[in-house]
GROMACS .gro file of C-alpha atoms in nm:
model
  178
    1UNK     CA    1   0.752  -1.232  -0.695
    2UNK     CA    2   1.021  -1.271  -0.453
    3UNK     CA    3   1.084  -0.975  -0.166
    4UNK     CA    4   1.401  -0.780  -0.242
    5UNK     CA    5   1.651  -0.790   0.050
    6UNK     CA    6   1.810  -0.485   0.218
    7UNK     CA    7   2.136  -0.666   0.028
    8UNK     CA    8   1.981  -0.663  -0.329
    9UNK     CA    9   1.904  -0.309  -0.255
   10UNK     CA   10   2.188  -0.163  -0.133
   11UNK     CA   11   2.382  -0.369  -0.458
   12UNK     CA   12   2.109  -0.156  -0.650
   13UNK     CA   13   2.225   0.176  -0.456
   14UNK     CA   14   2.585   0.083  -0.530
   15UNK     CA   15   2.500   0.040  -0.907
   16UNK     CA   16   2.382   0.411  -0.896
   17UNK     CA   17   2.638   0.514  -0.740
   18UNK     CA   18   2.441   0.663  -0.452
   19UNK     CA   19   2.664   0.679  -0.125
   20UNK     CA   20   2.659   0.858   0.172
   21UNK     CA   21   2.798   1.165   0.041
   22UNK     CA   22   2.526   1.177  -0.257
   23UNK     CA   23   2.239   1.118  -0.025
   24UNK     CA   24   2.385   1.389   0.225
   25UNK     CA   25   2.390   1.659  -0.079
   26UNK     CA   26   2.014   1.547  -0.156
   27UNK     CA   27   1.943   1.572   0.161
   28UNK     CA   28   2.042   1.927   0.224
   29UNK     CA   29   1.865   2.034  -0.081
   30UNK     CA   30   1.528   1.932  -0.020
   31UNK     CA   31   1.348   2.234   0.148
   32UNK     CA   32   1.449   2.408  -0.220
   33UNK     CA   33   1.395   2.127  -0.425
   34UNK     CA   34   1.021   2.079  -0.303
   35UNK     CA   35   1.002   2.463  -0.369
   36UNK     CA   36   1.092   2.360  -0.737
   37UNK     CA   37   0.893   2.042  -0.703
   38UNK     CA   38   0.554   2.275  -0.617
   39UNK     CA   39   0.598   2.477  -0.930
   40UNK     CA   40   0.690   2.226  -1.179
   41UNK     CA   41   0.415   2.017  -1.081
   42UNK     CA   42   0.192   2.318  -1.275
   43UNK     CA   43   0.376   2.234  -1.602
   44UNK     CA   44   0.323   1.871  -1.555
   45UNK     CA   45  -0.048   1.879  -1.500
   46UNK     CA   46  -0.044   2.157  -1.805
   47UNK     CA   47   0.156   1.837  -2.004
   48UNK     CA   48  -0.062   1.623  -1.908
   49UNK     CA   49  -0.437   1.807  -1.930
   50UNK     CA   50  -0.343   1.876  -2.292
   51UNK     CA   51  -0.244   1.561  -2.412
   52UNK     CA   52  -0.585   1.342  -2.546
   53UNK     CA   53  -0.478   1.022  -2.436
   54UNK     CA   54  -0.499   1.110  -2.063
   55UNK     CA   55  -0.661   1.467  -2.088
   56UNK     CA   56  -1.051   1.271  -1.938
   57UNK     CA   57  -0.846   1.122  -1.637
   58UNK     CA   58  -0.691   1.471  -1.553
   59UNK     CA   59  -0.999   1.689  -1.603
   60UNK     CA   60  -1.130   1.549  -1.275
   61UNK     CA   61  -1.018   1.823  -1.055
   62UNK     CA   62  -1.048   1.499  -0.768
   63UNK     CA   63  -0.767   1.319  -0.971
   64UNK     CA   64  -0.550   1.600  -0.990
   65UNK     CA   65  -0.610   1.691  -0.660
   66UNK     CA   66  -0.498   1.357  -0.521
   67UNK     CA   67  -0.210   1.311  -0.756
   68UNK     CA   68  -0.082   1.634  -0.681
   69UNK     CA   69  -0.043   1.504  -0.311
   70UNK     CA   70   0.096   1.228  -0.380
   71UNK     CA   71   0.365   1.361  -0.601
   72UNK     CA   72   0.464   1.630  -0.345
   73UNK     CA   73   0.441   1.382  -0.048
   74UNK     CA   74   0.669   1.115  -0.302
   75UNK     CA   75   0.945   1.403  -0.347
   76UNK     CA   76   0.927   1.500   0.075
   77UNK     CA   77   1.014   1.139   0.110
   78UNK     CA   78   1.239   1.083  -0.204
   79UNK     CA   79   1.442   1.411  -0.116
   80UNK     CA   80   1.460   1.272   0.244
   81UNK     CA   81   1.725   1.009   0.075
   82UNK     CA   82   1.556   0.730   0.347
   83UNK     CA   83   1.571   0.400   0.108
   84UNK     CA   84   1.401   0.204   0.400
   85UNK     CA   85   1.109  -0.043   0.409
   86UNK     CA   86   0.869   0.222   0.378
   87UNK     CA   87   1.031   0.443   0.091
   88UNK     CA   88   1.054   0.066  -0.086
   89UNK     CA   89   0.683   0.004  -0.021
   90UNK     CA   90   0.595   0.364  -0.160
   91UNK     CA   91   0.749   0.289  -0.497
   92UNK     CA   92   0.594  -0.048  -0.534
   93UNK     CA   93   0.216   0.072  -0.484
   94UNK     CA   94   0.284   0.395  -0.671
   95UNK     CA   95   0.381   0.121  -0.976
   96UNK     CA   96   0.085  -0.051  -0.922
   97UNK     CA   97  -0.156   0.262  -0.845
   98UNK     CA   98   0.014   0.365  -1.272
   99UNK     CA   99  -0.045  -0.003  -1.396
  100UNK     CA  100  -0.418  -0.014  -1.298
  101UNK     CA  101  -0.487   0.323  -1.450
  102UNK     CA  102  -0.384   0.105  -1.796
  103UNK     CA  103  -0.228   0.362  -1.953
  104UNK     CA  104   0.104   0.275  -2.149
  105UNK     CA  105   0.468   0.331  -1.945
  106UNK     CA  106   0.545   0.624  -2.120
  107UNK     CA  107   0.271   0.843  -2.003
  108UNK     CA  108   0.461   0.739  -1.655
  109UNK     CA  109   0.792   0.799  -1.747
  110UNK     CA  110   0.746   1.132  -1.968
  111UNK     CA  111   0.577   1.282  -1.648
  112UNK     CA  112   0.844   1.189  -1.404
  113UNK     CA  113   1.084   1.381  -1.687
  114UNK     CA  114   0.880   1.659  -1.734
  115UNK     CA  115   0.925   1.698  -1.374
  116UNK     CA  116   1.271   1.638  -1.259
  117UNK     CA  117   1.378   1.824  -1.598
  118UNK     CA  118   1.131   2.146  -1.441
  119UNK     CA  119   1.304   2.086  -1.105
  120UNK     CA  120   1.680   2.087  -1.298
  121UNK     CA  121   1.569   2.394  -1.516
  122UNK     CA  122   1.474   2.558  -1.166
  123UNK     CA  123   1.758   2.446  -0.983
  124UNK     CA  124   1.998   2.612  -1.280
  125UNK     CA  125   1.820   2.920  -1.320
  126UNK     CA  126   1.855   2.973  -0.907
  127UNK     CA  127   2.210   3.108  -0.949
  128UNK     CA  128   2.487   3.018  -0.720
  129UNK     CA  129   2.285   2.788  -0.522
  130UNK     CA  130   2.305   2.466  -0.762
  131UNK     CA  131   2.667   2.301  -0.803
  132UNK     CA  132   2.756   2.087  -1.056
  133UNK     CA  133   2.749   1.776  -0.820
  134UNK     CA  134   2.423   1.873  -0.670
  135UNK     CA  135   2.277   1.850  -1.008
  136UNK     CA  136   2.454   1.512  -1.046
  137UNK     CA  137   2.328   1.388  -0.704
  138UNK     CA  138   1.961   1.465  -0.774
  139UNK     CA  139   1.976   1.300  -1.094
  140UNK     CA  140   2.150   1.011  -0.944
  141UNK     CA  141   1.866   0.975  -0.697
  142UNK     CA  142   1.590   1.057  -0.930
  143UNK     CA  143   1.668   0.795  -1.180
  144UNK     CA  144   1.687   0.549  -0.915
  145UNK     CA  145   1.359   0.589  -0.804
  146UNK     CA  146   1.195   0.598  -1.166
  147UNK     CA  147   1.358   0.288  -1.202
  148UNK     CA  148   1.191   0.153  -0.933
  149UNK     CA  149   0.866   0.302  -0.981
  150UNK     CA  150   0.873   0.174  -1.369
  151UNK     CA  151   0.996  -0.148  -1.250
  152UNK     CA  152   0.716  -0.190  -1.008
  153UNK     CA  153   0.472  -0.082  -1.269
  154UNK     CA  154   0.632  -0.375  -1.520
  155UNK     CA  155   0.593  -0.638  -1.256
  156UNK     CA  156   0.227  -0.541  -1.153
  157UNK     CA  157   0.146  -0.561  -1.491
  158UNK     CA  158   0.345  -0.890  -1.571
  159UNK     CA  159   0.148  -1.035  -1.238
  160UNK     CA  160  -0.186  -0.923  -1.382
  161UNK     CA  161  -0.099  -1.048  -1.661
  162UNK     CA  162  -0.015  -1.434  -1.530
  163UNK     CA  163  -0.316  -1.427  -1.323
  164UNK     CA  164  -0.524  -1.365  -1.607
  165UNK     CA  165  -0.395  -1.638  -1.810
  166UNK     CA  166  -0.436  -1.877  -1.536
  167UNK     CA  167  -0.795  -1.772  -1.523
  168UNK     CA  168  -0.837  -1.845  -1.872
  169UNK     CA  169  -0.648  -2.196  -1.834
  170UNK     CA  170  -0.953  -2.276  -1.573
  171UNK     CA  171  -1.232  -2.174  -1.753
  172UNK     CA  172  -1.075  -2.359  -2.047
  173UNK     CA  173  -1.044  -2.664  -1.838
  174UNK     CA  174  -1.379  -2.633  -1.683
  175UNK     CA  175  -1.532  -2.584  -2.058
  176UNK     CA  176  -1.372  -2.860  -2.209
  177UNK     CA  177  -1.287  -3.085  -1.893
  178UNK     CA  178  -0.945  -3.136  -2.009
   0.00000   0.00000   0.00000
């Protein structure tokens, strides 16, 4: 797959509408949102402990451990509104971190709801401090990063997947010489 340039990406910005201005409001609402970010991760680890098809993966106090990391440390740095290399290179292994688990997309996406929907329902509750256009901001920011994150996960898998056939056009080859 072809590198995405800084132009591509800031096209992609544009699409979602995230200027200056949005990034700016994001940016001064971090220190609460991570406050919001640390309790609604509970809910999403409660989502996702009692649902069977993950429930093994997530009763490994290790895995939760380490997940619960790396969601906090994604939010620091998607709350820090810096789409540079390194935000860009975050996104792409967190997609392929979710496609080697093999679980489908939707366990992905429904926790990345359950969690900016916590961090809204926080946000809302927290009277007087949440605007209108901060709420629009966040989502404009979240739902640019799930689409990267799902995208990455799509293209890992869509790799894995063309490698694999060409493995299987070898061994074919090699077991029939043709």
């Amino acid at each position: 797959m072809r590198p995405i340039t800084e132009e591509q990406r800031a096209i992609q910005r544009e699409f979602f509408q995230l200027d200056e201005k949005t990034m700016d409001r994001v940016r001064r609402l971090k220190p609460r949102l991570m406050d919001y970010a640390k309790t609604a991760l509970d809910g999403v680890f409660d989502h996702l402990e009692g649902n069977p098809e993950v429930a093994h993966y997530f009763e490994i106090s290790e895995n939760v451990t380490y997940l619960r990391a790396g969601m906090l440390a994604h939010c620091d740095t998607l709350f820090s509104c810096r789409f540079d290399d390194a935000y860009y290179d975050a996104t792409d292994h967190m997609g392929e971190r979710h496609s080697k688990l093999e679980y489908h997309s939707h366990v992905y996406t429904a926790a990345y709801t359950n969690m900016f929907t916590r961090i809204v329902e926080l946000a809302m509750a927290d009277k007087g401090k949440f605007t209108t256009e901060d709420i629009v901001a966040l989502t404009r920011v979240t739902l640019y990063d799930m689409e990267l994150t799902v995208g990455s996960f799509f293209s890992h898998r869509m790799e894995k997947r063309d490698a694999l056939d060409s493995d299987a056009v070898k061994i074919r080859h090699l077991l029939t010489g043709s």
